[in-house]
Tab-separated table of C-alpha atoms and ligand atoms in Angstrom:
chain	number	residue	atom	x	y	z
A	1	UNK	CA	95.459	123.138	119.817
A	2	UNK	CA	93.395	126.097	118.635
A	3	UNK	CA	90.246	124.597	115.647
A	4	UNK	CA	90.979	125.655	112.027
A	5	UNK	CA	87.154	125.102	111.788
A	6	UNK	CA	84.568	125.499	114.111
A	7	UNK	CA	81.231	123.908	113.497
A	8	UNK	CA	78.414	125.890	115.349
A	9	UNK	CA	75.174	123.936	114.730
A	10	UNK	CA	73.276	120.322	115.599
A	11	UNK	CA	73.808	116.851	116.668
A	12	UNK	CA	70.798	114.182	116.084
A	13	UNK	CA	70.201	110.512	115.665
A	14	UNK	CA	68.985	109.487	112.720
A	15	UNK	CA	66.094	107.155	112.998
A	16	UNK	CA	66.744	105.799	109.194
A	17	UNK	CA	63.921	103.862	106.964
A	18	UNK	CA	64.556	102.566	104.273
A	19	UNK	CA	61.451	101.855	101.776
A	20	UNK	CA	60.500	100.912	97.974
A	21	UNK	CA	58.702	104.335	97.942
A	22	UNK	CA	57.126	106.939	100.627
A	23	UNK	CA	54.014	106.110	101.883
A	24	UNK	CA	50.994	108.267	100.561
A	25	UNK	CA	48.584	109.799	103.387
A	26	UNK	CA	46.392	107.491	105.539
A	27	UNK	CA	48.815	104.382	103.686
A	28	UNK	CA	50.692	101.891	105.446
A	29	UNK	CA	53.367	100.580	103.380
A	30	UNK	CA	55.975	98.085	104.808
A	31	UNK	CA	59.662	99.614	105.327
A	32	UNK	CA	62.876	97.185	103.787
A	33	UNK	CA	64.692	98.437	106.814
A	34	UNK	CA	65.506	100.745	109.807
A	35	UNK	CA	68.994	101.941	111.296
A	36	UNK	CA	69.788	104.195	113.798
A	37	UNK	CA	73.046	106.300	112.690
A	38	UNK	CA	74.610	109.497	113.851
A	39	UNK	CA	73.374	112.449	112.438
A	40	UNK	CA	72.388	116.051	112.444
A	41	UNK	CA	73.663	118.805	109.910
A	42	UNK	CA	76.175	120.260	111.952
A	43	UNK	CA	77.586	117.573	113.235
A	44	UNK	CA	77.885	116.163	109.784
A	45	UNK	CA	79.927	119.042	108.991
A	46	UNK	CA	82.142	118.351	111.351
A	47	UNK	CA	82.642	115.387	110.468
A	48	UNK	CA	83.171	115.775	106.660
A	49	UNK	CA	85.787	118.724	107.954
A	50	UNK	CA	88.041	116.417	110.636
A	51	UNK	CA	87.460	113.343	107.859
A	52	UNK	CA	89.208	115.643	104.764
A	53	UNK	CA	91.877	116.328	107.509
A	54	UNK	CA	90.922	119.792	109.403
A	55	UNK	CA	90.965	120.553	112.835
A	56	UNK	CA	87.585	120.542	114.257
A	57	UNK	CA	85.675	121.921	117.192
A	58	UNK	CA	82.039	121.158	117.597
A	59	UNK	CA	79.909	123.515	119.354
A	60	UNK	CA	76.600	121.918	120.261
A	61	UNK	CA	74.022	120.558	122.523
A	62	UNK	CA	72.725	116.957	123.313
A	63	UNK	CA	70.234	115.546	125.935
A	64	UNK	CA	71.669	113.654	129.169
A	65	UNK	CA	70.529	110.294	127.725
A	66	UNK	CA	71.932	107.578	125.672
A	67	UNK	CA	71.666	108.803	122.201
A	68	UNK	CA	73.438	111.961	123.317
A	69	UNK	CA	76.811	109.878	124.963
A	70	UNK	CA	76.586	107.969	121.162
A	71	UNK	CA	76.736	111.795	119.270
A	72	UNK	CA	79.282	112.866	121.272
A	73	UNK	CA	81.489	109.646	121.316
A	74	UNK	CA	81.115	109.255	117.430
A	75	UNK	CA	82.622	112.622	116.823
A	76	UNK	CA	85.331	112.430	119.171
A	77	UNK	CA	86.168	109.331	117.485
A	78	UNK	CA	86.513	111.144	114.485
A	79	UNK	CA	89.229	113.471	116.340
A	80	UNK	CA	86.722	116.057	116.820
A	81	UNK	CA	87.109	118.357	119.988
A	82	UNK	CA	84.147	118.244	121.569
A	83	UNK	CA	84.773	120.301	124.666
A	84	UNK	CA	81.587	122.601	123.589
A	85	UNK	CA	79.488	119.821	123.119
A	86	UNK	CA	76.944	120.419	126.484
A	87	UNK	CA	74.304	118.252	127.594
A	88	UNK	CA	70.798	119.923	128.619
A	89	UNK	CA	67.790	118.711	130.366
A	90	UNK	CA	65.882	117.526	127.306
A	91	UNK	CA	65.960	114.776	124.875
A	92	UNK	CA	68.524	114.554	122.033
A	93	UNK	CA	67.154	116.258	118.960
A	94	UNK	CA	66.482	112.943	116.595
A	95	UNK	CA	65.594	113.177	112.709
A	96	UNK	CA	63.392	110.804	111.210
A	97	UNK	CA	64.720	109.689	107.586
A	98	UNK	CA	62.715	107.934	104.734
A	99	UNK	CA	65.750	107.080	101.921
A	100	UNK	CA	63.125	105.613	98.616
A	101	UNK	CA	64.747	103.325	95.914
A	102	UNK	CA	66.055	106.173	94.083
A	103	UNK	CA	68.104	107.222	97.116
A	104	UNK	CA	65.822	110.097	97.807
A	105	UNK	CA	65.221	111.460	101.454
A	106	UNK	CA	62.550	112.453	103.352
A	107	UNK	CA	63.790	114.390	106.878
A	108	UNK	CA	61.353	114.954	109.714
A	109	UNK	CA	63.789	116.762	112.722
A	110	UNK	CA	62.553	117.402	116.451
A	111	UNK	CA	65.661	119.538	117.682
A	112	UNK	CA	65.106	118.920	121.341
A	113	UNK	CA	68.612	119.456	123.426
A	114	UNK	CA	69.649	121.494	119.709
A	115	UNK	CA	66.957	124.545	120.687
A	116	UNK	CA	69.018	124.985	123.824
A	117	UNK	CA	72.513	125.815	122.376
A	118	UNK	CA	74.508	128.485	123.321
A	119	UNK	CA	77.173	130.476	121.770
A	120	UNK	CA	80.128	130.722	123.926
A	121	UNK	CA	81.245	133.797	121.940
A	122	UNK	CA	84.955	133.990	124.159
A	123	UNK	CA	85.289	130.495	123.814
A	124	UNK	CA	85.442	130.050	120.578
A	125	UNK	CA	88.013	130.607	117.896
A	126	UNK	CA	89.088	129.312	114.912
A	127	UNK	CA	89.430	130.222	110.935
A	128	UNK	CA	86.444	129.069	109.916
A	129	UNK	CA	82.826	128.783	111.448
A	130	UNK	CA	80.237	127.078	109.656
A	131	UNK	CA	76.147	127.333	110.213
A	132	UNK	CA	73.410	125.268	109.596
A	133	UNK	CA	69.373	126.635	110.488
A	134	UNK	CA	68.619	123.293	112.640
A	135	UNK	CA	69.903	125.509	116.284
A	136	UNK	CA	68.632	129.037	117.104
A	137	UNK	CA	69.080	131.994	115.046
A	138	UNK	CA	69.812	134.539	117.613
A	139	UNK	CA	72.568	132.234	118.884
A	140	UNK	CA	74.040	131.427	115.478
A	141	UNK	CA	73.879	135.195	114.973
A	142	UNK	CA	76.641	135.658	118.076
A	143	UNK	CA	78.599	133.150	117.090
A	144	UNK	CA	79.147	134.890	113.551
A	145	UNK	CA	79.197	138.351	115.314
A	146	UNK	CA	82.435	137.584	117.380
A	147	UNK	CA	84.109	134.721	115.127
A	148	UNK	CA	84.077	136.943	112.059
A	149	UNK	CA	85.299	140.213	114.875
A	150	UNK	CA	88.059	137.443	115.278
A	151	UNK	CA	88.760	137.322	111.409
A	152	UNK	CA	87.110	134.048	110.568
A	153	UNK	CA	85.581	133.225	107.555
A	154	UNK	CA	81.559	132.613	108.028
A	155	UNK	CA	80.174	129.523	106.019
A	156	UNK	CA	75.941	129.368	106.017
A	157	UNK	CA	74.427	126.433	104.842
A	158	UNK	CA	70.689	127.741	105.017
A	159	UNK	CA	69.598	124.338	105.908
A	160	UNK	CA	66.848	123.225	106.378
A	161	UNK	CA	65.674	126.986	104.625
A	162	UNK	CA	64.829	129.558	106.861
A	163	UNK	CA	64.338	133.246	106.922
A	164	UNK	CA	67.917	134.936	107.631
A	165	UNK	CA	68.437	138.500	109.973
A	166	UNK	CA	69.825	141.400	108.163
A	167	UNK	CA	72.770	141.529	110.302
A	168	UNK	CA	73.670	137.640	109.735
A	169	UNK	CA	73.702	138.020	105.486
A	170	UNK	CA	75.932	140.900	106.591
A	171	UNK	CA	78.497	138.645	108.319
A	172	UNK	CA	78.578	135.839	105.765
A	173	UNK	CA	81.448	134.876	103.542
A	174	UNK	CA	80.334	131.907	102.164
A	175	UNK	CA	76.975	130.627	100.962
A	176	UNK	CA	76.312	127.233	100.168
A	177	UNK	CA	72.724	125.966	99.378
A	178	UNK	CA	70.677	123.137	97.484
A	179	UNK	CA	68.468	124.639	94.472
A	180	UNK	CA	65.441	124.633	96.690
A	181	UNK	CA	66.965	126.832	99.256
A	182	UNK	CA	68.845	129.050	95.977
A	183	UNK	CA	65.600	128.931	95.752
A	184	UNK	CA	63.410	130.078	98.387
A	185	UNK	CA	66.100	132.782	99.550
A	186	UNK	CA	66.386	134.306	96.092
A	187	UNK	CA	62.596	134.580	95.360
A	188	UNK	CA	62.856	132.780	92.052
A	189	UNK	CA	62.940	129.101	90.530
A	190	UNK	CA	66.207	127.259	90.087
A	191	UNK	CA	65.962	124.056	88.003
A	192	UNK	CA	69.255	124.189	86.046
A	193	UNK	CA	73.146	125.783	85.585
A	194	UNK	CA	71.504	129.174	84.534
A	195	UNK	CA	68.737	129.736	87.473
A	196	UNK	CA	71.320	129.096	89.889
A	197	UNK	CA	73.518	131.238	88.202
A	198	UNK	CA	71.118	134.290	88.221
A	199	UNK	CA	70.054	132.786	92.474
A	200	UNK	CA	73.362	132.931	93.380
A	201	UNK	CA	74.052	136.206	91.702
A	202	UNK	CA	71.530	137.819	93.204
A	203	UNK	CA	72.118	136.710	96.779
A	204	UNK	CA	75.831	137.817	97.012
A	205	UNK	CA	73.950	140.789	96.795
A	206	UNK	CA	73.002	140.492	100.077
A	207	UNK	CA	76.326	140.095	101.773
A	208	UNK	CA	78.383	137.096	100.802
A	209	UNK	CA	81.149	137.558	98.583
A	210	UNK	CA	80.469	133.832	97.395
A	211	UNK	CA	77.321	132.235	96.634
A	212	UNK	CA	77.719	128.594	95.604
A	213	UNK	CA	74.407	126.302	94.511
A	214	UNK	CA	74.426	122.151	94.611
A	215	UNK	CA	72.090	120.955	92.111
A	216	UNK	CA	72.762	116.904	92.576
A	217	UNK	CA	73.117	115.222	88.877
A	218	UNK	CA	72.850	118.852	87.404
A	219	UNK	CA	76.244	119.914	89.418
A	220	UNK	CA	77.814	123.142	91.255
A	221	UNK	CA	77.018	126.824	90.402
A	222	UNK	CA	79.531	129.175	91.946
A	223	UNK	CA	79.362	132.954	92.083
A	224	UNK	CA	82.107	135.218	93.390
A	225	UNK	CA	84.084	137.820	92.292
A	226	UNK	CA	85.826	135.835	89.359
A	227	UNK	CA	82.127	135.497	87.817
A	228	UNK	CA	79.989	132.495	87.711
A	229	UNK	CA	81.222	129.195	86.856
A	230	UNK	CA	79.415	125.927	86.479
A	231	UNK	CA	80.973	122.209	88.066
A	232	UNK	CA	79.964	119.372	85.971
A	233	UNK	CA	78.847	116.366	88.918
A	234	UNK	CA	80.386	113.072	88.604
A	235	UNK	CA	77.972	109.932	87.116
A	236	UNK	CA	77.120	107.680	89.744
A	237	UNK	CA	74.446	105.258	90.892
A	238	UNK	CA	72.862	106.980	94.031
A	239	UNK	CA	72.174	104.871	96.784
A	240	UNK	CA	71.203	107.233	99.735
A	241	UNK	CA	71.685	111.336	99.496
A	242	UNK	CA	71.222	111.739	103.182
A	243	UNK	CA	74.435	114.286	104.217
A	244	UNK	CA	75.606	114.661	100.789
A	245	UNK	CA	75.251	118.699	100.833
A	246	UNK	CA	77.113	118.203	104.221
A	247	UNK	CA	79.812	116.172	102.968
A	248	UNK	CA	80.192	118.714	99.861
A	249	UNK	CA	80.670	121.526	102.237
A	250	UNK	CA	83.139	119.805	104.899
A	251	UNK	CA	85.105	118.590	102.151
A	252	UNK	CA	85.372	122.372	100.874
A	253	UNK	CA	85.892	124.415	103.710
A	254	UNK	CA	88.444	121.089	104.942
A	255	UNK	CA	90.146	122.132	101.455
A	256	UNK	CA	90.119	125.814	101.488
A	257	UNK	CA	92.167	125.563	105.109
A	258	UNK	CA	94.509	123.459	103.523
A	259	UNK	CA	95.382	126.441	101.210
A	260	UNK	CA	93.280	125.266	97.758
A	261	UNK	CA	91.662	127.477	95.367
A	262	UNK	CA	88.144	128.034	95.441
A	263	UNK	CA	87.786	126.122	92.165
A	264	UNK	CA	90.253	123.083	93.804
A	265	UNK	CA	87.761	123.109	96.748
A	266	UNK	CA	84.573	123.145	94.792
A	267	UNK	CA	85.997	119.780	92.906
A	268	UNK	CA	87.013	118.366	96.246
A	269	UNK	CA	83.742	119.235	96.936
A	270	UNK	CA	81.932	117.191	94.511
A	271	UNK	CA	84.418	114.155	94.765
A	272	UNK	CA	83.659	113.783	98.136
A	273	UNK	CA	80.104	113.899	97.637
A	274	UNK	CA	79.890	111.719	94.856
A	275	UNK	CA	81.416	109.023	97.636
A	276	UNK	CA	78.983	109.392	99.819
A	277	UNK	CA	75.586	109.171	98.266
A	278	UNK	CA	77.077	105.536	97.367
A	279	UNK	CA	77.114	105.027	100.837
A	280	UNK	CA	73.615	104.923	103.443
A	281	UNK	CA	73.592	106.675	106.472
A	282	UNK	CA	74.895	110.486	107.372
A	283	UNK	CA	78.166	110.019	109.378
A	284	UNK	CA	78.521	106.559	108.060
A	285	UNK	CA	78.813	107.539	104.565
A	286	UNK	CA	81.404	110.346	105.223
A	287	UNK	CA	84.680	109.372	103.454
A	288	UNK	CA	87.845	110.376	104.423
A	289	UNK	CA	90.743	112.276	101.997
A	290	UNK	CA	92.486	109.252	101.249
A	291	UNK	CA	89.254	107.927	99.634
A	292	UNK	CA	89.237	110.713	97.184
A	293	UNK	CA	92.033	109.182	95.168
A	294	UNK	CA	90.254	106.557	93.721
A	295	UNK	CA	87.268	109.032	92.644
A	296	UNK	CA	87.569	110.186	89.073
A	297	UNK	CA	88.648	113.740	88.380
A	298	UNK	CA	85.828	116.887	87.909
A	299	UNK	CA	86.329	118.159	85.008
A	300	UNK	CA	87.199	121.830	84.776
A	301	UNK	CA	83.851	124.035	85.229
A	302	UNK	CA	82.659	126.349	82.370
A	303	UNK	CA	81.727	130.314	82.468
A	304	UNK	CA	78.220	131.297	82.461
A	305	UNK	CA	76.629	134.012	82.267
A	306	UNK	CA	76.269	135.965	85.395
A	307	UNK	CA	73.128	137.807	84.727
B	401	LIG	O1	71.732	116.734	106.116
B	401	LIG	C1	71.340	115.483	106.615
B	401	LIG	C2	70.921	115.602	108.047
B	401	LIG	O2	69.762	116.393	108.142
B	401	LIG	C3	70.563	114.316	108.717
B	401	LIG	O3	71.668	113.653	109.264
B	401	LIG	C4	69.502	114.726	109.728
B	401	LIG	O4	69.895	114.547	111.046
B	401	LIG	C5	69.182	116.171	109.406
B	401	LIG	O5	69.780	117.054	110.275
């Protein structure tokens, strides 16, 4: 059966640490624990989609070894076609991850196999395709090219930040981003509801018709054509953030499919996330849509001013 959502982007293992705080240079400092967990931004993606009850296709690239056959077999276990998921001569990109007591992550990726994906531009169809920056930008540029030629909707999660081609802001749809990539991208700071306001403002500029900005405790900024609105978060005690901004944007594009408002999608949004920074790990900490019912409403978000 043809994807609702296509997920173009990376697969790793996370090599997980957890510690009482990050070591400073030259110090040693003794770790609580370590866990190896399925990982990777994309693949997270498509994992928070399939979990919130889409139909997912992964397109990506492992190494012929064992952390590879675990990547693959995880998603599929999650229902996830994986039909696109190729195996290259090269190790399987990994991601080393420091979580602190206050939840807090610290990512080191080596992309390995994920530097050698392809886009299968024919092969591929679906309603929505989402991106991540951890695979090659002229590849992730195809992939947009022909999905959106096939009337998808194109989802960028400028993750971690990078520099984006003209041609790919022209194809986007959807922006998602943390403050520091709001950021970076827009060329100005971001610490609260307003900045992200005036970030995301700025950057639909550029080519998206909706520019939407996570801010952890602080919320969700959204900008589109109905103005800019901000999502109050939901009060939690954080455990581990690792795949959070993943989980927030599988449980949205999972709920826009379905046929919710932007607004009802932005709250599923932050419900799901809320769930998961409870949780450690990346895919382990995913929840599915029957979870959601026990999470406490968002409350409706407020106008601001969209400068
Ligand atoms: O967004 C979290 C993810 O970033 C981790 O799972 C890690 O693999 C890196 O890609």
């Amino acid at each position: 059966m043809t994807p609702e959502i296509v997920v173009f982007g990376s697969m790793n293992m996370d090599l997980v640490v957890r510690v009482a705080r990050a070591p400073r240079g030259g110090e040693t400092l003794h770790g609580l624990s370590f866990f190896t967990n399925p990982g990777g931004k994309g693949a997270n993606q498509a994992v928070a989609c399939a979990r919130q009850g889409a139909r997912v296709a992964m397109v990506g690239c492992v190494g012929e070894d064992d952390f590879g056959k675990t990547l693959r077999n995880a998603l599929a276990a999650d229902g996830i076609d994986v039909a696109h998921v190729r195996a290259a001569e090269a190790s399987t990109g990994v991601a080393v991850v420091m979580v602190d007591a206050e939840g807090e992550n610290r990512i080191t990726i080596v992309p390995g196999a994920n530097d050698l994906l392809k886009a299968e531009p024919e092969a591929i169809e679906g309603q929505f395709l989402l991106l991540q920056c951890e695979v090659p930008m002229t590849e992730m540029v195809l992939a947009a090219r022909a999905m959106r030629a096939k009337g998808a909707t194109v989802v960028m999660n400028p993750a971690p930040v990078c520099r984006l081609p003209d041609e790919l802001w022209s194809l986007i749809d959807i922006l998602v981003m943390n403050e520091i990539e709001a950021a970076e991208l827009a060329g100005r700071p971001v610490a609260d509801p307003a900045g992200a306001a005036a970030a995301a403002y700025s950057l639909r500029r550029r080519g998206p018709s909706t520019a939407i900005v996570t801010l952890g405790s602080q919320g969700v900024v959204v900008a589109d054509e109905a103005g800019c609105r901000h999502f109050p978060a939901l009060a939690v005690r954080v455990v581990d953030t690792t795949a959070a901004g993943d989980t927030f944007i599988g449980a949205l594009c999972a709920a826009r499919v379905a046929g919710h408002s932007m607004d009802a999608a932005v709250m599923r949004g932050i419900q799901a996330a809320t769930l998961c920074v409870t949780r450690v790990g990346a895919q382990a900490s995913i929840p599915r849509l029957q979870e959601l019912e026990d999470v406490q409403q968002v409350a409706s978000p407020s106008a601001l001013a969209c400068p």
